[in-house]
C-alpha positions as a printed Julia matrix, in Angstrom:
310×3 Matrix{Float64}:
 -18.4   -23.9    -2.34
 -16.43  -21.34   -0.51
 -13.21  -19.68   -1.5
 -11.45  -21.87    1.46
 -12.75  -24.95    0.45
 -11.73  -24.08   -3.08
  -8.22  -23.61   -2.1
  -7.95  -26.85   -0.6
  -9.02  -28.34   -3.41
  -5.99  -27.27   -5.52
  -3.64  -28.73   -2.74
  -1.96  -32.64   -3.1
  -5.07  -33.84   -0.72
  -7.48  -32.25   -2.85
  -6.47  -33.26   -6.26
  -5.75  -37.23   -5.09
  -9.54  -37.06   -4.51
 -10.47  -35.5    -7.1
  -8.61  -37.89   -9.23
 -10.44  -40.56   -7.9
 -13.34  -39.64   -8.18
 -13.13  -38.79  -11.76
 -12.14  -41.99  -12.17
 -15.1   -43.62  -10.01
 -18.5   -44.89  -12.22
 -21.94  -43.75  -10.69
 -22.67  -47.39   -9.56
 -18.91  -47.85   -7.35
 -19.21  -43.79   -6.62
 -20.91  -44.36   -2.75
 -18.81  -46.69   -1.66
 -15.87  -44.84   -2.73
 -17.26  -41.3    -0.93
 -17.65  -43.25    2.1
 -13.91  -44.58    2.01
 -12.37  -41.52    1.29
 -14.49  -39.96    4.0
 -13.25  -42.64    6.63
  -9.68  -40.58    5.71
 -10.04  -37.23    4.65
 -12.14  -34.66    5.4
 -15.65  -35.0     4.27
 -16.38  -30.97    3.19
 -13.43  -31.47    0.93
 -14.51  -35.3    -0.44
 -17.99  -33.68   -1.09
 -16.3   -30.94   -2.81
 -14.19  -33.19   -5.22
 -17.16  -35.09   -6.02
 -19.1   -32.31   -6.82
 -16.71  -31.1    -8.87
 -15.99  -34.4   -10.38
 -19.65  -34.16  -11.45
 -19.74  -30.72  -12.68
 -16.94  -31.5   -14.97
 -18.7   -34.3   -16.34
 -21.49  -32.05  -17.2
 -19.58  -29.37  -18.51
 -18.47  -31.56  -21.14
 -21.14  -30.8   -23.78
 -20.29  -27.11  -23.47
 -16.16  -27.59  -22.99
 -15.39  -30.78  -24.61
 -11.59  -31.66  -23.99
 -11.22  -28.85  -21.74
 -13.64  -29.75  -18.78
 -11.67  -32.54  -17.52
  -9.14  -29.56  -16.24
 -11.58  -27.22  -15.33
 -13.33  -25.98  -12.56
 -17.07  -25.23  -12.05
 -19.62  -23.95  -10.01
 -23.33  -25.19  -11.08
 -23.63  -21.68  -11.87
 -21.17  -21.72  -14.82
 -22.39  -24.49  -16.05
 -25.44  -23.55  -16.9
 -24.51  -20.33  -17.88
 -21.99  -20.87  -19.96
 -22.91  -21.44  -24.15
 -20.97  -23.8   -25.55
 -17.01  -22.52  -25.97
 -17.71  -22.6   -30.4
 -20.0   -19.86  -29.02
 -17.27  -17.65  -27.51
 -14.83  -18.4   -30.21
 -17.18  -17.34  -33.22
 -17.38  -14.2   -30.8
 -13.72  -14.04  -31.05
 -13.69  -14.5   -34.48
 -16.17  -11.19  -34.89
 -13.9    -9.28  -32.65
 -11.1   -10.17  -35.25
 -12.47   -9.53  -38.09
 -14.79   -6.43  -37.48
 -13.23   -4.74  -34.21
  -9.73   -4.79  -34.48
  -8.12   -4.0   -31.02
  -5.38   -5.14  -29.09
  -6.19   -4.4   -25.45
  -9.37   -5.77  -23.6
 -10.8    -5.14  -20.96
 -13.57   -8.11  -19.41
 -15.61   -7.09  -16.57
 -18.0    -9.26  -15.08
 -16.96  -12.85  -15.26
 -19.77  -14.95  -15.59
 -18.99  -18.75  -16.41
 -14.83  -16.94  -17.29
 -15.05  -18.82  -21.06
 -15.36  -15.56  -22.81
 -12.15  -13.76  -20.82
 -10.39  -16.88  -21.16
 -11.17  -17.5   -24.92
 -10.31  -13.71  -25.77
  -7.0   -14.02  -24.17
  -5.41  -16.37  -26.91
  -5.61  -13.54  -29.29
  -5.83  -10.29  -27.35
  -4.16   -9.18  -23.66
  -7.28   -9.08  -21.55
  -7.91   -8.08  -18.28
 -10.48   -9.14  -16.34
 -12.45   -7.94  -13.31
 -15.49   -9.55  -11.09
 -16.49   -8.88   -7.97
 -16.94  -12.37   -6.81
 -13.89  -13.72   -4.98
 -14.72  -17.4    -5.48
 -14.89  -16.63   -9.46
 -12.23  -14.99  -10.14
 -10.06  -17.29   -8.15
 -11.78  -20.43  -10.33
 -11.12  -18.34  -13.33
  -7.34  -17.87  -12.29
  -7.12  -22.14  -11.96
  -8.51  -22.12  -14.84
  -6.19  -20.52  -17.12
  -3.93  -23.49  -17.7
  -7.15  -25.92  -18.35
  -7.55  -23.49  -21.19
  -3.64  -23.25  -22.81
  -2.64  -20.52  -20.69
  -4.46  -17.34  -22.2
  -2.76  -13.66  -22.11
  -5.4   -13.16  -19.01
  -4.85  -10.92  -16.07
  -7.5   -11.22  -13.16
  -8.51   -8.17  -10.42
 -11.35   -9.04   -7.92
 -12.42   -5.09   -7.4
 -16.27   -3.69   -8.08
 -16.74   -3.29  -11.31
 -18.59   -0.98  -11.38
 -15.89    1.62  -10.67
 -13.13   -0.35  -11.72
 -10.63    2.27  -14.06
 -10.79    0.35  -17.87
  -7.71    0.74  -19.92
  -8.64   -1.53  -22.81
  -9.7    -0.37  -25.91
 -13.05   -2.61  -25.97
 -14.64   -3.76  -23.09
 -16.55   -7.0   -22.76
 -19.39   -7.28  -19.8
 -21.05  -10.6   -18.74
 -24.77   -9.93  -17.11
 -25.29  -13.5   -17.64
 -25.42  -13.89  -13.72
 -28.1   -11.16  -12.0
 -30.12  -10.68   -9.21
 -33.34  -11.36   -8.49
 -35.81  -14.49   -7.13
 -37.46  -15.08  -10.04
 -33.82  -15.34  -12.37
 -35.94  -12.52  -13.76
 -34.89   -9.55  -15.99
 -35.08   -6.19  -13.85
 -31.75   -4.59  -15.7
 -31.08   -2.37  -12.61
 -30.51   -5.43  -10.83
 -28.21   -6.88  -13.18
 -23.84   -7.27  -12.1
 -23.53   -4.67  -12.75
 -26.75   -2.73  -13.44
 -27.75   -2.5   -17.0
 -27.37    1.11  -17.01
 -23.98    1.11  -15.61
 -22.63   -1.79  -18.69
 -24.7     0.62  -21.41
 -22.78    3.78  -20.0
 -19.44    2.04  -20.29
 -19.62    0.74  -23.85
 -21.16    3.87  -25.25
 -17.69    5.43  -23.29
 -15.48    2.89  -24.73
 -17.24    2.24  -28.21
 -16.26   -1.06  -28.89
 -17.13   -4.9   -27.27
 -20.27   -6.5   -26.15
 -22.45   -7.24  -23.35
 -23.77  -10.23  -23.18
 -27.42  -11.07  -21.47
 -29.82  -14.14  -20.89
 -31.45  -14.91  -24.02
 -35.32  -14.38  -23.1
 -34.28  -10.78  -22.27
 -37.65   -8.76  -23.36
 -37.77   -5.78  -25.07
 -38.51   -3.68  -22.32
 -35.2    -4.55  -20.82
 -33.07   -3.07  -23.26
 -35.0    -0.13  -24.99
 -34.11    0.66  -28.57
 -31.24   -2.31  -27.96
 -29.11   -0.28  -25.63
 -27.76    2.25  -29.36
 -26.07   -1.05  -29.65
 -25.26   -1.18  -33.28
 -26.07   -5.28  -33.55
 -28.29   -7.5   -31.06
 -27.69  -11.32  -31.99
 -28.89  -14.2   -30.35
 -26.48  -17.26  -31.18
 -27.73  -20.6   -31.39
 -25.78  -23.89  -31.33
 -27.62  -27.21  -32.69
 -31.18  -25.45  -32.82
 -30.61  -24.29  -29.45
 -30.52  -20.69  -28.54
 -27.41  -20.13  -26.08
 -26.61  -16.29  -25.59
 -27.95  -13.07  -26.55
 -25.39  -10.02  -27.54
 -25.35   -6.4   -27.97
 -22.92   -5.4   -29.96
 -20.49   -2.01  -30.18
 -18.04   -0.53  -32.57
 -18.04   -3.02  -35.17
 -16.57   -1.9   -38.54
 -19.46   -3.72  -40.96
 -16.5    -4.1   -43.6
 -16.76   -8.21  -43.14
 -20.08   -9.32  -41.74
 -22.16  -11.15  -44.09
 -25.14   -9.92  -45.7
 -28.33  -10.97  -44.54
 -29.92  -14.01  -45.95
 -32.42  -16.46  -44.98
 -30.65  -19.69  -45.3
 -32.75  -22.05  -43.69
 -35.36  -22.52  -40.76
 -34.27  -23.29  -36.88
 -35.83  -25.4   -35.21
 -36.6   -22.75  -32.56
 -37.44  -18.62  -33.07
 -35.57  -15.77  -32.18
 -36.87  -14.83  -28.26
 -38.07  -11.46  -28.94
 -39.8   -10.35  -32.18
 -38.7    -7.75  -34.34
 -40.07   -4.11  -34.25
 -41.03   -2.1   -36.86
 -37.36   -0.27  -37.06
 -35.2    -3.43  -36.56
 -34.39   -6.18  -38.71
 -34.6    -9.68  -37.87
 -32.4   -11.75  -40.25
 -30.91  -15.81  -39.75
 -27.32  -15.89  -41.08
 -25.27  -19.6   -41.5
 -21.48  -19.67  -40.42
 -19.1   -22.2   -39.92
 -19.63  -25.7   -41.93
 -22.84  -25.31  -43.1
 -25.17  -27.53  -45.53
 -22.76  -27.72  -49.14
 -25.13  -25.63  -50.7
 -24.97  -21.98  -48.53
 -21.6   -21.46  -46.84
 -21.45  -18.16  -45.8
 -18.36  -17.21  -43.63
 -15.15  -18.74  -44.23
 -14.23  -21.56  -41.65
 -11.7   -20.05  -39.34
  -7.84  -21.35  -39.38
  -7.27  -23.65  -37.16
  -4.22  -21.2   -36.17
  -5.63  -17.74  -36.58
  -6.17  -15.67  -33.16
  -6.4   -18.72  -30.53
  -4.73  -21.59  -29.78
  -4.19  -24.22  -32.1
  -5.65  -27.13  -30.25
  -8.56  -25.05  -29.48
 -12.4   -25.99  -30.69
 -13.03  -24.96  -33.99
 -16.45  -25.89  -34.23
 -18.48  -22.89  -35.35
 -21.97  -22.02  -34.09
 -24.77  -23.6   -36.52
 -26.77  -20.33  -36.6
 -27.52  -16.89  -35.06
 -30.28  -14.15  -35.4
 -29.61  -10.53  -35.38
 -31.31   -7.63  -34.69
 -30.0    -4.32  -36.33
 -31.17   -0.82  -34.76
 -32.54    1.38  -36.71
 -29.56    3.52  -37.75
């Protein structure tokens, strides 16, 4: 999908269809494409229904929120589930403390959009197509404090006071992990948060070792699972260490952490959210604190981390 065809999308035409075809089962859905084609035109009906179908999809990952969002295959499958990028919020709360973000490199747009309930974020990509889906998207996902530039980011001028960068979506035929051809480069994200001090990057979670030497400085590097299944892996900066929970083994995933620990790093399995009755070990979040109030509140089941040596 183009940015044009996008567009029209959002206009009366586009949205009747769309609504239809939300509404249409799989069994009735050719017969309806093949109407609406006989009266509108058919790179726009193939649109809707693609989208129609990508929202249907995304609704594992965005539950009440996909039915107003909209997708590119690409964000689907990149995206973790949105507990994911709440729990994320709920570390930048509690052990970063800033006001002012900065969110460079959209990727799927959850994380910018999730971090602007609490915090005024801006946001940069250099995609036109995604930051115009991410600018739709704002009031699918209660309207967050959220301001979008389409600019390189790689020389775009940060004013936040933590910056937040998405490699999620890289170069490469083989979906492989050269960092250098990462959006941006791996080099270029590194160079920025050791500037700034504070946020995350986020990366693919098979990233091997030899991608991110000694973990980037970061000071954590935590893969974050949801339901046994391994959805994101983070490096993060500038956390404070006052709140996070101490490491304890609490009980064995049904998958391993992608990358084994070295010698000078510690590998550890923490709990949050509801756990079993028997090891809770963060505090379930408010249902009002730092987002909105109808937002998920479902926590991820469990995460690995991986501390640098310090």
């Amino acid at each position: 999908m183009d940015p044009d065809t996008f567009r029209a999308l959002l206009t009366d035409e586009g949205q009747s269809l769309l609504a239809v075809l939300q509404a249409t089962g799989p069994a009735e859905e050719p017969v309806t494409v093949a109407a609406l084609c006989r009266a509108h035109p058919a790179e726009l009906v193939a649109a809707a229904r693609e989208q129609a179908r990508l929202r249907r999809q995304a609704a594992a990952k965005f539950g009440r929120h996909a039915p107003r969002l909209y997708f590119t295959p690409d964000t689907v499958e990149l995206s973790s589930h949105l507990a994911v990028s709440d729990y994320k919020l709920d570390r930048v709360l509690d052990e970063i403390g800033v006001v002012m973000i900065d969110a460079m490199g959209l990727g799927s747009g959850a994380d910018a959009h999730v971090l602007g309930w609490s915090h005024a974020t801006s946001a940069v990509d250099g995609d036109r197509l995604t930051v115009e889906i991410a600018a739709a998207n704002r009031k699918g996902m209660d309207e967050p404090m959220l301001g979008l530039t389409c600019a390189d980011v790689t020389t775009f001028d940060c004013q936040g006071e933590a910056v937040f960068i998405d490699l999620m979506r890289h170069a490469g035929p083989d979906g492989g992990h050269d960092p250098e051809r990462y959006d941006p480069p791996l080099s270029r994200a590194l160079e920025r948060l050791h500037t700034t001090g504070a946020g995350w990057i986020r990366l693919t979670p098979g990233v091997p070792d030899q991608a991110v030497p000694d973990l980037g400085r970061a000071h954590e590097a935590e893969w974050i699972s949801y339901d046994g299944h391994i959805q994101e892996a983070v490096l993060w900066f500038g956390l404070d260490g006052l709140r996070t929970p101490q490491p304890t083994t609490v009980r064995k995933p049904r998958c391993c952490p992608p990358v084994s620990p070295s010698p000078d790093a510690a590998c550890r399995i923490r709990l949050c959210g509801r756990p079993a009755a028997t090891s809770t070990h963060r505090t379930p979040p408010s249902p009002t604190r730092g987002c909105s109030p109808s937002s998920p509140r479902t926590s991820p089941r469990a995460f690995w981390t991986r501390t640098a040596r310090s």
